[in-house]
XYZ file of C-alpha atoms in Angstrom:
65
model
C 0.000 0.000 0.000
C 1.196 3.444 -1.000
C 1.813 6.354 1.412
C -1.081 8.165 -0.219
C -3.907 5.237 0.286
C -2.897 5.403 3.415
C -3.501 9.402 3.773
C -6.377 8.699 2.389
C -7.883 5.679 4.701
C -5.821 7.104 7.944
C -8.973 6.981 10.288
C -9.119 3.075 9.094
C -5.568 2.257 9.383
C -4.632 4.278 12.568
C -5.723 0.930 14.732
C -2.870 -0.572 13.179
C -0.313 1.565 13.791
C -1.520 2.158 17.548
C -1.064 -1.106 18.027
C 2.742 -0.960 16.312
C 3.141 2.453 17.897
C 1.362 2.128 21.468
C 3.321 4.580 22.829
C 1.988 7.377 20.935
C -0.651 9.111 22.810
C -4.717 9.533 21.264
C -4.562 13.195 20.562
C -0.809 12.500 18.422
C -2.424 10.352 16.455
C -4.862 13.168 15.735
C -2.256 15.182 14.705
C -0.379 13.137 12.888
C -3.171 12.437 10.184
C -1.758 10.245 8.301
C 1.210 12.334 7.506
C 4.365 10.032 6.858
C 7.014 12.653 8.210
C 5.135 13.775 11.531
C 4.612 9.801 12.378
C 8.917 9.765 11.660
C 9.084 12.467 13.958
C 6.695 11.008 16.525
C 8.558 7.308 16.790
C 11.976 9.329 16.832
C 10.709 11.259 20.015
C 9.009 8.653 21.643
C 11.084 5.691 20.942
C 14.533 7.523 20.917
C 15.036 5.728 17.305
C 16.654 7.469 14.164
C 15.227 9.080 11.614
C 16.568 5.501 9.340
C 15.155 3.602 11.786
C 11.798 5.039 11.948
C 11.180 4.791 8.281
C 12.774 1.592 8.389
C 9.931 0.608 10.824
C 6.786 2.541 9.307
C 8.091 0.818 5.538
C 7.671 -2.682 7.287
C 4.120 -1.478 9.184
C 3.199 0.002 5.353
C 4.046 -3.470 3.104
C 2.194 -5.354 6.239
C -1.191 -3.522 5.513
């Protein structure tokens, strides 16, 4: 699945990723609306990982879907 199907079906697909993500709190997920560089950012803050690692991780999460 593309990035942009999953702009598009974010409200469907954010279970997912809470439950890859749990750390990320309700109202960041809100925020994040299914934009690819604000979820980076968000698993970088809360997970201490690198910006390589966090796309590393949402490209595995993505092909998964």
């Amino acid at each position: 699945m593309n990035w942009d199907e999953i702009k598009g079906q974010w409200k469907q697909l954010k279970g997912s990723a809470q439950r890859t993500w749990g750390e990320i709190t309700g109202d960041e997920w809100d925020q994040i609306e299914g934009d690819r560089e604000k979820l980076s950012g968000k698993i970088q803050e809360r997970y201490g990982r690198t910006k390589d690692e966090a796309e590393r991780e949402i490209h595995d999460w993505s092909r998964g879907l």
